[in-house]
């Protein structure tokens, strides 16, 4: 079986002749609102496909293509907002403070490590 789509240019070739193709489609209603207040209603979707080969000897299993839709009862809303300048400035200060803290910790490890190495070297020299 050969399946082609004109819009996306996708092309599938299926070598096994008999089977059940199942496509599970999950659809979530979505609303996008930008900073200016413009509203766009849309949907997000995901597709999972499953194929199971069938034998003609089994009468309880018919070959075919099945589409199973799952519509979400919950709407997702994306809203674009600008953060206030003071909030942005607070975040910058937090990042700079974190960098200084990490630099202080690394400096402390280097200093105390070097001090311990010098002490160890002096202790080794005393016993010779």
mmCIF file with all atom_site columns, C-alpha atoms in Angstrom:
data_model
loop_
_atom_site.group_PDB
_atom_site.id
_atom_site.type_symbol
_atom_site.label_atom_id
_atom_site.label_alt_id
_atom_site.label_comp_id
_atom_site.label_asym_id
_atom_site.label_entity_id
_atom_site.label_seq_id
_atom_site.pdbx_PDB_ins_code
_atom_site.Cartn_x
_atom_site.Cartn_y
_atom_site.Cartn_z
_atom_site.occupancy
_atom_site.B_iso_or_equiv
_atom_site.pdbx_formal_charge
_atom_site.auth_seq_id
_atom_site.auth_comp_id
_atom_site.auth_asym_id
_atom_site.auth_atom_id
_atom_site.pdbx_PDB_model_num
ATOM 1   C CA . UNK A 1 1   ? 0.000   0.000   0.000  1.00 0.00 ? 1   UNK A CA 1
ATOM 2   C CA . UNK A 1 2   ? 1.297   3.464   -0.874 1.00 0.00 ? 2   UNK A CA 1
ATOM 3   C CA . UNK A 1 3   ? 0.079   6.553   0.950  1.00 0.00 ? 3   UNK A CA 1
ATOM 4   C CA . UNK A 1 4   ? 0.979   10.078  -0.137 1.00 0.00 ? 4   UNK A CA 1
ATOM 5   C CA . UNK A 1 5   ? -0.151  13.477  1.065  1.00 0.00 ? 5   UNK A CA 1
ATOM 6   C CA . UNK A 1 6   ? -0.217  16.453  -1.260 1.00 0.00 ? 6   UNK A CA 1
ATOM 7   C CA . UNK A 1 7   ? 0.014   19.143  1.435  1.00 0.00 ? 7   UNK A CA 1
ATOM 8   C CA . UNK A 1 8   ? 3.091   17.937  3.357  1.00 0.00 ? 8   UNK A CA 1
ATOM 9   C CA . UNK A 1 9   ? 4.750   15.773  0.726  1.00 0.00 ? 9   UNK A CA 1
ATOM 10  C CA . UNK A 1 10  ? 4.883   12.795  3.082  1.00 0.00 ? 10  UNK A CA 1
ATOM 11  C CA . UNK A 1 11  ? 5.077   9.389   1.439  1.00 0.00 ? 11  UNK A CA 1
ATOM 12  C CA . UNK A 1 12  ? 4.631   5.953   3.059  1.00 0.00 ? 12  UNK A CA 1
ATOM 13  C CA . UNK A 1 13  ? 5.093   2.554   1.473  1.00 0.00 ? 13  UNK A CA 1
ATOM 14  C CA . UNK A 1 14  ? 3.674   -0.368  3.427  1.00 0.00 ? 14  UNK A CA 1
ATOM 15  C CA . UNK A 1 15  ? 5.062   -3.782  2.466  1.00 0.00 ? 15  UNK A CA 1
ATOM 16  C CA . UNK A 1 16  ? 2.754   -6.005  4.554  1.00 0.00 ? 16  UNK A CA 1
ATOM 17  C CA . UNK A 1 17  ? -0.534  -6.507  2.658  1.00 0.00 ? 17  UNK A CA 1
ATOM 18  C CA . UNK A 1 18  ? -3.067  -7.329  5.399  1.00 0.00 ? 18  UNK A CA 1
ATOM 19  C CA . UNK A 1 19  ? -3.471  -5.577  8.677  1.00 0.00 ? 19  UNK A CA 1
ATOM 20  C CA . UNK A 1 20  ? -5.197  -3.080  10.882 1.00 0.00 ? 20  UNK A CA 1
ATOM 21  C CA . UNK A 1 21  ? -3.948  0.501   10.793 1.00 0.00 ? 21  UNK A CA 1
ATOM 22  C CA . UNK A 1 22  ? -4.986  2.487   13.847 1.00 0.00 ? 22  UNK A CA 1
ATOM 23  C CA . UNK A 1 23  ? -4.400  6.210   14.149 1.00 0.00 ? 23  UNK A CA 1
ATOM 24  C CA . UNK A 1 24  ? -4.932  7.764   17.581 1.00 0.00 ? 24  UNK A CA 1
ATOM 25  C CA . UNK A 1 25  ? -5.450  11.520  17.327 1.00 0.00 ? 25  UNK A CA 1
ATOM 26  C CA . UNK A 1 26  ? -5.454  13.678  20.452 1.00 0.00 ? 26  UNK A CA 1
ATOM 27  C CA . UNK A 1 27  ? -6.824  17.181  19.980 1.00 0.00 ? 27  UNK A CA 1
ATOM 28  C CA . UNK A 1 28  ? -6.453  19.941  22.583 1.00 0.00 ? 28  UNK A CA 1
ATOM 29  C CA . UNK A 1 29  ? -8.233  23.275  22.063 1.00 0.00 ? 29  UNK A CA 1
ATOM 30  C CA . UNK A 1 30  ? -5.734  26.119  22.430 1.00 0.00 ? 30  UNK A CA 1
ATOM 31  C CA . UNK A 1 31  ? -6.062  29.878  22.729 1.00 0.00 ? 31  UNK A CA 1
ATOM 32  C CA . UNK A 1 32  ? -3.160  32.272  22.050 1.00 0.00 ? 32  UNK A CA 1
ATOM 33  C CA . UNK A 1 33  ? -3.305  35.857  23.276 1.00 0.00 ? 33  UNK A CA 1
ATOM 34  C CA . UNK A 1 34  ? -0.497  38.264  22.388 1.00 0.00 ? 34  UNK A CA 1
ATOM 35  C CA . UNK A 1 35  ? 0.596   41.428  24.204 1.00 0.00 ? 35  UNK A CA 1
ATOM 36  C CA . UNK A 1 36  ? -1.717  43.602  22.117 1.00 0.00 ? 36  UNK A CA 1
ATOM 37  C CA . UNK A 1 37  ? -4.722  41.472  23.085 1.00 0.00 ? 37  UNK A CA 1
ATOM 38  C CA . UNK A 1 38  ? -5.175  39.749  19.730 1.00 0.00 ? 38  UNK A CA 1
ATOM 39  C CA . UNK A 1 39  ? -6.782  36.351  20.191 1.00 0.00 ? 39  UNK A CA 1
ATOM 40  C CA . UNK A 1 40  ? -6.175  33.255  18.078 1.00 0.00 ? 40  UNK A CA 1
ATOM 41  C CA . UNK A 1 41  ? -8.218  30.122  18.697 1.00 0.00 ? 41  UNK A CA 1
ATOM 42  C CA . UNK A 1 42  ? -6.508  26.996  17.469 1.00 0.00 ? 42  UNK A CA 1
ATOM 43  C CA . UNK A 1 43  ? -5.897  23.344  18.289 1.00 0.00 ? 43  UNK A CA 1
ATOM 44  C CA . UNK A 1 44  ? -2.856  21.309  19.190 1.00 0.00 ? 44  UNK A CA 1
ATOM 45  C CA . UNK A 1 45  ? -2.810  17.713  18.120 1.00 0.00 ? 45  UNK A CA 1
ATOM 46  C CA . UNK A 1 46  ? -0.667  14.624  18.313 1.00 0.00 ? 46  UNK A CA 1
ATOM 47  C CA . UNK A 1 47  ? -0.891  11.455  16.265 1.00 0.00 ? 47  UNK A CA 1
ATOM 48  C CA . UNK A 1 48  ? 0.194   7.964   17.188 1.00 0.00 ? 48  UNK A CA 1
ATOM 49  C CA . UNK A 1 49  ? -0.045  5.205   14.634 1.00 0.00 ? 49  UNK A CA 1
ATOM 50  C CA . UNK A 1 50  ? -0.215  1.493   15.267 1.00 0.00 ? 50  UNK A CA 1
ATOM 51  C CA . UNK A 1 51  ? -0.180  -1.413  12.822 1.00 0.00 ? 51  UNK A CA 1
ATOM 52  C CA . UNK A 1 52  ? -1.106  -5.012  13.525 1.00 0.00 ? 52  UNK A CA 1
ATOM 53  C CA . UNK A 1 53  ? -0.822  -7.696  10.880 1.00 0.00 ? 53  UNK A CA 1
ATOM 54  C CA . UNK A 1 54  ? -3.862  -9.943  10.419 1.00 0.00 ? 54  UNK A CA 1
ATOM 55  C CA . UNK A 1 55  ? -4.416  -13.356 8.907  1.00 0.00 ? 55  UNK A CA 1
ATOM 56  C CA . UNK A 1 56  ? -7.356  -14.146 6.641  1.00 0.00 ? 56  UNK A CA 1
ATOM 57  C CA . UNK A 1 57  ? -7.858  -17.334 8.643  1.00 0.00 ? 57  UNK A CA 1
ATOM 58  C CA . UNK A 1 58  ? -9.021  -15.336 11.664 1.00 0.00 ? 58  UNK A CA 1
ATOM 59  C CA . UNK A 1 59  ? -12.606 -14.243 11.202 1.00 0.00 ? 59  UNK A CA 1
ATOM 60  C CA . UNK A 1 60  ? -12.777 -12.079 14.327 1.00 0.00 ? 60  UNK A CA 1
ATOM 61  C CA . UNK A 1 61  ? -10.216 -9.571  13.080 1.00 0.00 ? 61  UNK A CA 1
ATOM 62  C CA . UNK A 1 62  ? -11.021 -7.449  10.008 1.00 0.00 ? 62  UNK A CA 1
ATOM 63  C CA . UNK A 1 63  ? -8.319  -5.520  8.177  1.00 0.00 ? 63  UNK A CA 1
ATOM 64  C CA . UNK A 1 64  ? -8.879  -1.804  7.839  1.00 0.00 ? 64  UNK A CA 1
ATOM 65  C CA . UNK A 1 65  ? -7.931  1.740   8.747  1.00 0.00 ? 65  UNK A CA 1
ATOM 66  C CA . UNK A 1 66  ? -9.344  3.171   11.961 1.00 0.00 ? 66  UNK A CA 1
ATOM 67  C CA . UNK A 1 67  ? -9.148  6.730   13.276 1.00 0.00 ? 67  UNK A CA 1
ATOM 68  C CA . UNK A 1 68  ? -9.707  7.158   17.010 1.00 0.00 ? 68  UNK A CA 1
ATOM 69  C CA . UNK A 1 69  ? -10.217 10.777  18.088 1.00 0.00 ? 69  UNK A CA 1
ATOM 70  C CA . UNK A 1 70  ? -9.667  11.966  21.647 1.00 0.00 ? 70  UNK A CA 1
ATOM 71  C CA . UNK A 1 71  ? -10.892 15.525  22.232 1.00 0.00 ? 71  UNK A CA 1
ATOM 72  C CA . UNK A 1 72  ? -9.561  17.087  25.413 1.00 0.00 ? 72  UNK A CA 1
ATOM 73  C CA . UNK A 1 73  ? -12.195 18.749  27.632 1.00 0.00 ? 73  UNK A CA 1
ATOM 74  C CA . UNK A 1 74  ? -9.565  21.194  28.931 1.00 0.00 ? 74  UNK A CA 1
ATOM 75  C CA . UNK A 1 75  ? -8.520  24.279  26.977 1.00 0.00 ? 75  UNK A CA 1
ATOM 76  C CA . UNK A 1 76  ? -4.897  25.435  27.030 1.00 0.00 ? 76  UNK A CA 1
ATOM 77  C CA . UNK A 1 77  ? -4.336  29.183  27.092 1.00 0.00 ? 77  UNK A CA 1
ATOM 78  C CA . UNK A 1 78  ? -1.027  30.797  26.161 1.00 0.00 ? 78  UNK A CA 1
ATOM 79  C CA . UNK A 1 79  ? -0.752  34.447  27.084 1.00 0.00 ? 79  UNK A CA 1
ATOM 80  C CA . UNK A 1 80  ? 2.165   36.658  26.110 1.00 0.00 ? 80  UNK A CA 1
ATOM 81  C CA . UNK A 1 81  ? 3.043   39.213  28.766 1.00 0.00 ? 81  UNK A CA 1
ATOM 82  C CA . UNK A 1 82  ? 5.866   41.640  29.399 1.00 0.00 ? 82  UNK A CA 1
ATOM 83  C CA . UNK A 1 83  ? 7.458   41.589  32.830 1.00 0.00 ? 83  UNK A CA 1
ATOM 84  C CA . UNK A 1 84  ? 7.931   44.916  34.620 1.00 0.00 ? 84  UNK A CA 1
ATOM 85  C CA . UNK A 1 85  ? 11.385  46.486  34.467 1.00 0.00 ? 85  UNK A CA 1
ATOM 86  C CA . UNK A 1 86  ? 11.942  46.160  38.236 1.00 0.00 ? 86  UNK A CA 1
ATOM 87  C CA . UNK A 1 87  ? 11.203  42.450  38.074 1.00 0.00 ? 87  UNK A CA 1
ATOM 88  C CA . UNK A 1 88  ? 13.713  42.105  35.232 1.00 0.00 ? 88  UNK A CA 1
ATOM 89  C CA . UNK A 1 89  ? 16.294  44.071  37.254 1.00 0.00 ? 89  UNK A CA 1
ATOM 90  C CA . UNK A 1 90  ? 15.708  41.816  40.283 1.00 0.00 ? 90  UNK A CA 1
ATOM 91  C CA . UNK A 1 91  ? 16.299  38.732  38.130 1.00 0.00 ? 91  UNK A CA 1
ATOM 92  C CA . UNK A 1 92  ? 19.561  40.195  36.795 1.00 0.00 ? 92  UNK A CA 1
ATOM 93  C CA . UNK A 1 93  ? 20.733  40.916  40.355 1.00 0.00 ? 93  UNK A CA 1
ATOM 94  C CA . UNK A 1 94  ? 19.884  37.352  41.389 1.00 0.00 ? 94  UNK A CA 1
ATOM 95  C CA . UNK A 1 95  ? 21.947  35.939  38.500 1.00 0.00 ? 95  UNK A CA 1
ATOM 96  C CA . UNK A 1 96  ? 24.932  38.183  39.309 1.00 0.00 ? 96  UNK A CA 1
ATOM 97  C CA . UNK A 1 97  ? 24.682  37.249  43.007 1.00 0.00 ? 97  UNK A CA 1
ATOM 98  C CA . UNK A 1 98  ? 24.604  33.548  42.103 1.00 0.00 ? 98  UNK A CA 1
ATOM 99  C CA . UNK A 1 99  ? 27.720  33.950  39.956 1.00 0.00 ? 99  UNK A CA 1
ATOM 100 C CA . UNK A 1 100 ? 29.573  35.657  42.832 1.00 0.00 ? 100 UNK A CA 1
ATOM 101 C CA . UNK A 1 101 ? 28.473  32.915  45.241 1.00 0.00 ? 101 UNK A CA 1
ATOM 102 C CA . UNK A 1 102 ? 29.703  30.109  42.981 1.00 0.00 ? 102 UNK A CA 1
ATOM 103 C CA . UNK A 1 103 ? 32.964  31.981  42.344 1.00 0.00 ? 103 UNK A CA 1
ATOM 104 C CA . UNK A 1 104 ? 33.459  32.352  46.126 1.00 0.00 ? 104 UNK A CA 1
ATOM 105 C CA . UNK A 1 105 ? 32.852  28.627  46.691 1.00 0.00 ? 105 UNK A CA 1
ATOM 106 C CA . UNK A 1 106 ? 35.318  27.660  43.948 1.00 0.00 ? 106 UNK A CA 1
ATOM 107 C CA . UNK A 1 107 ? 37.898  30.136  45.303 1.00 0.00 ? 107 UNK A CA 1
ATOM 108 C CA . UNK A 1 108 ? 37.484  28.700  48.817 1.00 0.00 ? 108 UNK A CA 1
ATOM 109 C CA . UNK A 1 109 ? 38.025  25.134  47.570 1.00 0.00 ? 109 UNK A CA 1
ATOM 110 C CA . UNK A 1 110 ? 41.140  26.163  45.658 1.00 0.00 ? 110 UNK A CA 1
ATOM 111 C CA . UNK A 1 111 ? 42.559  28.134  48.603 1.00 0.00 ? 111 UNK A CA 1
ATOM 112 C CA . UNK A 1 112 ? 41.930  25.416  51.213 1.00 0.00 ? 112 UNK A CA 1
ATOM 113 C CA . UNK A 1 113 ? 43.102  22.678  48.826 1.00 0.00 ? 113 UNK A CA 1
ATOM 114 C CA . UNK A 1 114 ? 46.340  24.532  48.149 1.00 0.00 ? 114 UNK A CA 1
ATOM 115 C CA . UNK A 1 115 ? 46.823  25.181  51.878 1.00 0.00 ? 115 UNK A CA 1
ATOM 116 C CA . UNK A 1 116 ? 46.295  21.467  52.665 1.00 0.00 ? 116 UNK A CA 1
ATOM 117 C CA . UNK A 1 117 ? 48.777  20.462  49.946 1.00 0.00 ? 117 UNK A CA 1
ATOM 118 C CA . UNK A 1 118 ? 51.441  22.808  51.341 1.00 0.00 ? 118 UNK A CA 1
ATOM 119 C CA . UNK A 1 119 ? 50.857  21.473  54.862 1.00 0.00 ? 119 UNK A CA 1
ATOM 120 C CA . UNK A 1 120 ? 51.059  17.870  53.591 1.00 0.00 ? 120 UNK A CA 1
ATOM 121 C CA . UNK A 1 121 ? 54.299  18.704  51.756 1.00 0.00 ? 121 UNK A CA 1
ATOM 122 C CA . UNK A 1 122 ? 55.803  20.219  54.904 1.00 0.00 ? 122 UNK A CA 1
ATOM 123 C CA . UNK A 1 123 ? 54.705  17.234  57.009 1.00 0.00 ? 123 UNK A CA 1
ATOM 124 C CA . UNK A 1 124 ? 56.315  14.796  54.552 1.00 0.00 ? 124 UNK A CA 1
ATOM 125 C CA . UNK A 1 125 ? 59.563  16.814  54.619 1.00 0.00 ? 125 UNK A CA 1
ATOM 126 C CA . UNK A 1 126 ? 59.801  16.617  58.447 1.00 0.00 ? 126 UNK A CA 1
ATOM 127 C CA . UNK A 1 127 ? 59.995  12.817  58.520 1.00 0.00 ? 127 UNK A CA 1
ATOM 128 C CA . UNK A 1 128 ? 62.913  12.429  56.090 1.00 0.00 ? 128 UNK A CA 1
#
